[in-house]
Amino acid sequence: MTEQTDLLIIGAGPAGCSAAIYAVRAGLKTVIAGGSVPGGQLLQTNEIENYAGFVNPVGGFEIMDTMHKQCKRLGVEFTLEEVAKIEGEKTPFTVTCTSGKVYQTASIVIATGAKARWLNLPEEEHLRGKGVSACATCDGFFMRGKNVCVVGGGNTAFEDALFLAQFCPKVYLVHRREGFRADQVTVEQARNNPKIEFVLNVVPEKILGDDIVTGLRVKNVQTGQTKDLDVSGVFVAIGAVPQTAFLKDSLVALSDSGLVLADERTHTTIEGIFAAGDCADKYYRQAIIAAGSGAKAGIEAAAFVNKHR
């Protein structure tokens, strides 16, 4: 049986919820397909200090729980359905879920986010939020005055190292090769910063510490020798994976890395389909920016649906 709706939002993180708030207040029947664990990456974040509106650090679960309750109060319908595919090159669109449920919707907002790439070390999950992080901008402040390391060799890794060097006495930049993918200008900035030390031709082998990070053991890829870095924070900057695999057979264009291609007004290559948050964000990957782009998507979707009624 097919369910009809004005707007189907795929993803229940900050971008999806923000889009829903604007859309439902504009009079759209709005459904959020949040998947089995709705809330996005924030659910894995213990303390957030850079989301405007909170005097004290707040947990990611609390932020998302509040957003979900706000959406429900306004009349947004939530479902735990996982979207399998989108069909159609113009409104209305057909959305099929993994359960077999089908939605026919006038508009779509893709807000599925991205997942950080991790090192896949045994200690990583246990120590996540206890010194292990994939977001220097989010968690770097908690490392003020402490030695840390950044793992990676791209622009994000170098930008994280430069950011952390503003308030950390020592920042080790750990990379498996001597060459980098980062822009040369950024590399030179890091080389010229006395707080940043390059640790090259090594791979992380073990994160040290029981309940909090106390160090990182690295292994030289050429000699096999190991050494321990005395750090309180391990920042993983080896990229993120957009959660867009379900779009591979659709007409929505993706970048080579899987990001949804969307303009500054969140329009994708298909009229009536919009994208917001980390699934379309090449640079920032911040909750507050995802929420802002979600608001734009909600406004644009409402204008599109009301124009085509």
Tab-separated table of C-alpha atoms in Angstrom:
chain	number	residue	atom	x	y	z
A	1	MET	CA	0.000	0.000	0.000
A	2	THR	CA	1.349	3.427	-0.971
A	3	GLU	CA	1.271	6.323	1.496
A	4	GLN	CA	0.881	9.845	0.138
A	5	THR	CA	2.718	12.808	1.631
A	6	ASP	CA	3.829	16.296	0.697
A	7	LEU	CA	7.409	15.927	1.911
A	8	LEU	CA	9.490	12.917	2.820
A	9	ILE	CA	12.675	13.722	4.711
A	10	ILE	CA	15.302	10.976	4.733
A	11	GLY	CA	17.334	11.310	7.923
A	12	ALA	CA	16.458	12.376	11.468
A	13	GLY	CA	19.565	14.304	12.465
A	14	PRO	CA	19.851	18.094	12.865
A	15	ALA	CA	19.407	18.718	9.123
A	16	GLY	CA	16.356	16.505	8.773
A	17	CYS	CA	14.636	17.807	11.892
A	18	SER	CA	15.285	21.432	11.002
A	19	ALA	CA	13.882	20.881	7.507
A	20	ALA	CA	10.805	19.239	9.011
A	21	ILE	CA	10.157	22.105	11.422
A	22	TYR	CA	10.097	24.663	8.619
A	23	ALA	CA	8.106	22.451	6.246
A	24	VAL	CA	5.367	21.441	8.674
A	25	ARG	CA	4.908	25.046	9.802
A	26	ALA	CA	4.442	25.964	6.136
A	27	GLY	CA	1.503	23.565	5.965
A	28	LEU	CA	3.148	20.492	4.442
A	29	LYS	CA	2.293	16.968	5.496
A	30	THR	CA	5.784	15.938	6.529
A	31	VAL	CA	7.238	12.497	7.209
A	32	ILE	CA	10.750	11.810	8.516
A	33	ALA	CA	12.181	8.391	7.652
A	34	GLY	CA	14.846	8.198	10.329
A	35	GLY	CA	15.953	4.599	10.050
A	36	SER	CA	16.351	2.190	12.944
A	37	VAL	CA	18.519	4.583	15.007
A	38	PRO	CA	17.204	8.101	14.290
A	39	GLY	CA	19.425	10.977	15.321
A	40	GLY	CA	22.616	10.833	13.301
A	41	GLN	CA	26.186	11.183	14.507
A	42	LEU	CA	25.232	13.393	17.447
A	43	LEU	CA	23.949	10.337	19.299
A	44	GLN	CA	27.583	9.218	19.634
A	45	THR	CA	28.765	12.552	21.047
A	46	ASN	CA	28.893	12.814	24.838
A	47	GLU	CA	29.506	16.537	25.191
A	48	ILE	CA	28.860	19.362	22.734
A	49	GLU	CA	30.001	22.863	23.628
A	50	ASN	CA	29.734	24.652	20.277
A	51	TYR	CA	26.003	24.348	19.568
A	52	ALA	CA	24.465	27.784	20.152
A	53	GLY	CA	21.841	28.110	22.853
A	54	PHE	CA	23.343	25.920	25.591
A	55	VAL	CA	25.258	27.560	28.448
A	56	ASN	CA	26.881	24.310	29.550
A	57	PRO	CA	28.111	21.361	27.480
A	58	VAL	CA	25.192	19.218	26.360
A	59	GLY	CA	24.980	15.624	25.200
A	60	GLY	CA	24.175	14.829	21.604
A	61	PHE	CA	21.320	12.558	22.671
A	62	GLU	CA	19.704	15.425	24.592
A	63	ILE	CA	19.887	17.747	21.576
A	64	MET	CA	18.361	15.176	19.246
A	65	ASP	CA	15.709	14.095	21.749
A	66	THR	CA	14.627	17.730	22.088
A	67	MET	CA	14.542	18.205	18.293
A	68	HIS	CA	12.453	15.056	17.821
A	69	LYS	CA	9.969	16.140	20.486
A	70	GLN	CA	9.711	19.574	18.893
A	71	CYS	CA	9.008	18.011	15.486
A	72	LYS	CA	6.343	15.705	16.911
A	73	ARG	CA	4.642	18.573	18.758
A	74	LEU	CA	4.357	20.424	15.452
A	75	GLY	CA	2.834	17.411	13.719
A	76	VAL	CA	5.759	15.758	11.940
A	77	GLU	CA	5.295	12.017	11.472
A	78	PHE	CA	8.295	9.816	12.314
A	79	THR	CA	8.952	6.357	10.925
A	80	LEU	CA	11.829	3.945	11.478
A	81	GLU	CA	11.779	2.913	7.822
A	82	GLU	CA	15.081	2.632	5.922
A	83	VAL	CA	14.912	4.028	2.385
A	84	ALA	CA	16.106	1.642	-0.326
A	85	LYS	CA	15.593	3.737	-3.464
A	86	ILE	CA	14.104	6.863	-4.988
A	87	GLU	CA	12.420	6.758	-8.383
A	88	GLY	CA	11.245	9.554	-10.651
A	89	GLU	CA	12.673	12.525	-12.473
A	90	LYS	CA	9.862	14.906	-11.557
A	91	THR	CA	7.204	15.262	-8.880
A	92	PRO	CA	5.593	13.115	-7.538
A	93	PHE	CA	8.430	10.795	-6.552
A	94	THR	CA	8.230	7.170	-5.451
A	95	VAL	CA	10.280	6.146	-2.421
A	96	THR	CA	10.616	2.452	-1.619
A	97	CYS	CA	11.780	1.312	1.823
A	98	THR	CA	13.711	-1.828	2.693
A	99	SER	CA	10.564	-3.214	4.344
A	100	GLY	CA	8.663	-2.886	1.064
A	101	LYS	CA	6.645	0.110	2.202
A	102	VAL	CA	6.186	2.734	-0.521
A	103	TYR	CA	5.705	6.492	-0.249
A	104	GLN	CA	4.544	8.782	-3.011
A	105	THR	CA	5.740	12.266	-2.180
A	106	ALA	CA	5.633	15.660	-3.833
A	107	SER	CA	9.109	16.548	-2.582
A	108	ILE	CA	12.101	14.984	-0.855
A	109	VAL	CA	14.841	16.269	1.442
A	110	ILE	CA	17.911	14.026	1.617
A	111	ALA	CA	19.523	14.522	5.036
A	112	THR	CA	21.223	11.185	5.635
A	113	GLY	CA	24.494	12.576	6.954
A	114	ALA	CA	27.922	10.984	6.797
A	115	LYS	CA	29.861	8.605	8.991
A	116	ALA	CA	33.421	9.291	10.028
A	117	ARG	CA	36.052	6.804	8.925
A	118	TRP	CA	37.691	5.286	11.969
A	119	LEU	CA	40.948	3.441	12.541
A	120	ASN	CA	39.185	0.189	13.466
A	121	LEU	CA	41.415	-0.379	16.468
A	122	PRO	CA	39.919	-2.535	19.268
A	123	GLU	CA	40.112	0.285	21.841
A	124	GLU	CA	38.620	2.936	19.589
A	125	GLU	CA	34.928	2.504	20.326
A	126	HIS	CA	35.388	2.196	24.093
A	127	LEU	CA	37.477	5.384	24.227
A	128	ARG	CA	35.349	7.405	21.828
A	129	GLY	CA	34.376	10.574	23.650
A	130	LYS	CA	37.083	9.861	26.245
A	131	GLY	CA	39.938	11.267	24.202
A	132	VAL	CA	39.171	9.688	20.819
A	133	SER	CA	37.335	11.971	18.412
A	134	ALA	CA	36.733	12.520	14.715
A	135	CYS	CA	36.003	16.230	15.149
A	136	ALA	CA	38.718	18.592	16.346
A	137	THR	CA	36.393	21.584	16.032
A	138	CYS	CA	33.860	19.877	18.303
A	139	ASP	CA	36.138	18.355	20.927
A	140	GLY	CA	39.446	20.187	20.697
A	141	PHE	CA	38.524	22.657	23.429
A	142	PHE	CA	38.430	19.837	25.976
A	143	MET	CA	42.109	19.138	25.195
A	144	ARG	CA	43.284	22.626	26.151
A	145	GLY	CA	46.792	22.423	27.638
A	146	LYS	CA	47.252	18.754	26.726
A	147	ASN	CA	49.325	16.940	24.112
A	148	VAL	CA	47.301	15.431	21.267
A	149	CYS	CA	47.764	13.739	17.913
A	150	VAL	CA	45.955	13.942	14.592
A	151	VAL	CA	45.874	10.919	12.286
A	152	GLY	CA	45.641	11.670	8.575
A	153	GLY	CA	47.356	13.328	5.637
A	154	GLY	CA	44.667	15.373	3.902
A	155	ASN	CA	43.474	18.938	4.276
A	156	THR	CA	41.209	18.056	7.198
A	157	ALA	CA	44.086	16.527	9.159
A	158	PHE	CA	46.311	19.557	8.635
A	159	GLU	CA	43.541	22.019	9.401
A	160	ASP	CA	42.747	20.070	12.572
A	161	ALA	CA	46.419	20.119	13.595
A	162	LEU	CA	46.649	23.876	13.056
A	163	PHE	CA	43.418	24.405	14.983
A	164	LEU	CA	44.553	22.262	17.918
A	165	ALA	CA	47.951	23.971	18.016
A	166	GLN	CA	46.185	27.142	19.132
A	167	PHE	CA	45.628	25.707	22.612
A	168	CYS	CA	47.621	22.442	22.821
A	169	PRO	CA	51.360	22.550	23.639
A	170	LYS	CA	52.200	19.631	21.312
A	171	VAL	CA	50.321	18.253	18.304
A	172	TYR	CA	51.676	15.140	16.608
A	173	LEU	CA	50.565	14.703	12.999
A	174	VAL	CA	50.603	10.971	12.302
A	175	HIS	CA	50.629	9.754	8.697
A	176	ARG	CA	51.451	6.452	6.994
A	177	ARG	CA	53.535	8.049	4.217
A	178	GLU	CA	55.875	10.995	3.701
A	179	GLY	CA	53.652	12.521	1.012
A	180	PHE	CA	50.379	14.298	1.724
A	181	ARG	CA	47.074	14.891	-0.050
A	182	ALA	CA	46.747	18.288	1.613
A	183	ASP	CA	47.345	21.563	-0.182
A	184	GLN	CA	51.012	22.571	-0.160
A	185	VAL	CA	50.265	25.922	1.480
A	186	THR	CA	48.543	24.181	4.381
A	187	VAL	CA	51.386	21.686	4.694
A	188	GLU	CA	53.918	24.517	4.922
A	189	GLN	CA	51.855	26.278	7.571
A	190	ALA	CA	51.979	23.128	9.673
A	191	ARG	CA	55.708	22.627	9.070
A	192	ASN	CA	56.366	26.170	10.245
A	193	ASN	CA	54.337	25.790	13.421
A	194	PRO	CA	56.687	24.894	16.294
A	195	LYS	CA	53.913	23.072	18.171
A	196	ILE	CA	53.284	20.584	15.367
A	197	GLU	CA	55.568	17.562	15.001
A	198	PHE	CA	55.283	15.225	12.017
A	199	VAL	CA	55.378	11.479	12.751
A	200	LEU	CA	55.605	9.875	9.317
A	201	ASN	CA	55.726	6.382	7.794
A	202	VAL	CA	53.778	4.995	10.738
A	203	VAL	CA	50.325	3.524	11.328
A	204	PRO	CA	48.384	3.553	14.611
A	205	GLU	CA	48.624	0.180	16.316
A	206	LYS	CA	47.019	0.690	19.739
A	207	ILE	CA	45.262	3.457	21.634
A	208	LEU	CA	46.585	3.436	25.185
A	209	GLY	CA	44.456	3.966	28.267
A	210	ASP	CA	41.735	2.165	30.198
A	211	ASP	CA	39.015	4.752	30.783
A	212	ILE	CA	40.662	7.766	29.119
A	213	VAL	CA	43.287	8.107	26.407
A	214	THR	CA	46.850	8.189	27.736
A	215	GLY	CA	48.767	7.603	24.517
A	216	LEU	CA	48.954	6.204	20.999
A	217	ARG	CA	51.264	3.383	19.942
A	218	VAL	CA	52.413	3.674	16.334
A	219	LYS	CA	54.275	1.204	14.145
A	220	ASN	CA	56.823	2.154	11.515
A	221	VAL	CA	55.712	0.690	8.158
A	222	GLN	CA	59.329	0.334	7.002
A	223	THR	CA	61.089	-1.082	10.064
A	224	GLY	CA	58.222	-2.562	12.065
A	225	GLN	CA	59.436	-0.763	15.201
A	226	THR	CA	56.854	0.706	17.559
A	227	LYS	CA	56.884	3.754	19.789
A	228	ASP	CA	54.378	5.375	22.124
A	229	LEU	CA	53.229	8.969	21.806
A	230	ASP	CA	52.304	10.557	25.128
A	231	VAL	CA	48.946	12.154	24.252
A	232	SER	CA	45.572	12.710	25.889
A	233	GLY	CA	43.670	13.043	22.649
A	234	VAL	CA	43.580	11.095	19.368
A	235	PHE	CA	41.823	12.950	16.556
A	236	VAL	CA	41.021	10.768	13.547
A	237	ALA	CA	40.950	12.783	10.311
A	238	ILE	CA	40.912	10.190	7.545
A	239	GLY	CA	37.679	11.276	5.929
A	240	ALA	CA	33.961	10.618	6.127
A	241	VAL	CA	31.594	8.419	4.146
A	242	PRO	CA	28.349	10.085	2.973
A	243	GLN	CA	25.340	7.850	3.621
A	244	THR	CA	24.111	7.973	0.046
A	245	ALA	CA	24.506	4.427	-1.285
A	246	PHE	CA	20.735	4.158	-1.756
A	247	LEU	CA	20.938	6.907	-4.403
A	248	LYS	CA	23.286	5.036	-6.752
A	249	ASP	CA	20.478	4.011	-9.128
A	250	SER	CA	18.549	7.293	-8.883
A	251	LEU	CA	18.830	10.367	-11.077
A	252	VAL	CA	20.193	12.462	-8.201
A	253	ALA	CA	23.798	13.340	-9.074
A	254	LEU	CA	26.592	12.482	-6.647
A	255	SER	CA	30.220	13.564	-6.473
A	256	ASP	CA	33.032	11.034	-6.850
A	257	SER	CA	33.159	10.760	-3.048
A	258	GLY	CA	29.416	10.132	-2.785
A	259	LEU	CA	28.272	13.577	-1.670
A	260	VAL	CA	24.935	14.746	-3.039
A	261	LEU	CA	25.552	17.594	-5.479
A	262	ALA	CA	23.449	20.525	-4.283
A	263	ASP	CA	23.627	24.280	-4.777
A	264	GLU	CA	23.644	26.963	-2.066
A	265	ARG	CA	19.833	26.766	-1.909
A	266	THR	CA	20.011	22.972	-1.346
A	267	HIS	CA	18.627	22.146	-4.814
A	268	THR	CA	19.915	18.873	-6.286
A	269	THR	CA	20.005	17.996	-9.968
A	270	ILE	CA	16.343	16.905	-9.758
A	271	GLU	CA	13.735	19.638	-9.293
A	272	GLY	CA	11.833	18.978	-6.096
A	273	ILE	CA	14.586	16.975	-4.401
A	274	PHE	CA	16.785	18.839	-1.930
A	275	ALA	CA	19.822	17.877	0.149
A	276	ALA	CA	21.027	19.204	3.495
A	277	GLY	CA	23.619	18.453	6.124
A	278	ASP	CA	26.718	16.276	5.997
A	279	CYS	CA	25.549	14.178	3.031
A	280	ALA	CA	26.051	17.291	0.891
A	281	ASP	CA	28.669	19.206	2.916
A	282	LYS	CA	32.240	18.945	1.667
A	283	TYR	CA	33.809	21.257	4.223
A	284	TYR	CA	32.221	21.837	7.623
A	285	ARG	CA	30.413	18.755	9.001
A	286	GLN	CA	29.100	20.631	12.035
A	287	ALA	CA	25.708	20.034	13.648
A	288	ILE	CA	24.749	23.685	13.704
A	289	ILE	CA	25.603	24.106	10.007
A	290	ALA	CA	23.630	20.953	9.184
A	291	ALA	CA	20.638	22.408	11.029
A	292	GLY	CA	20.981	25.665	9.111
A	293	SER	CA	21.120	23.921	5.757
A	294	GLY	CA	18.126	21.845	6.833
A	295	ALA	CA	16.169	25.029	7.452
A	296	LYS	CA	17.006	26.165	3.924
A	297	ALA	CA	15.900	22.818	2.508
A	298	GLY	CA	12.625	22.963	4.431
A	299	ILE	CA	11.888	26.457	3.132
A	300	GLU	CA	12.755	25.485	-0.443
A	301	ALA	CA	10.698	22.280	-0.288
A	302	ALA	CA	7.675	24.155	1.063
A	303	ALA	CA	7.921	26.732	-1.741
A	304	PHE	CA	8.202	23.956	-4.322
A	305	VAL	CA	5.240	21.940	-3.009
A	306	ASN	CA	2.969	24.948	-2.579
A	307	LYS	CA	3.811	26.082	-6.122
A	308	HIS	CA	2.819	22.677	-7.564
A	309	ARG	CA	-0.354	22.043	-5.566
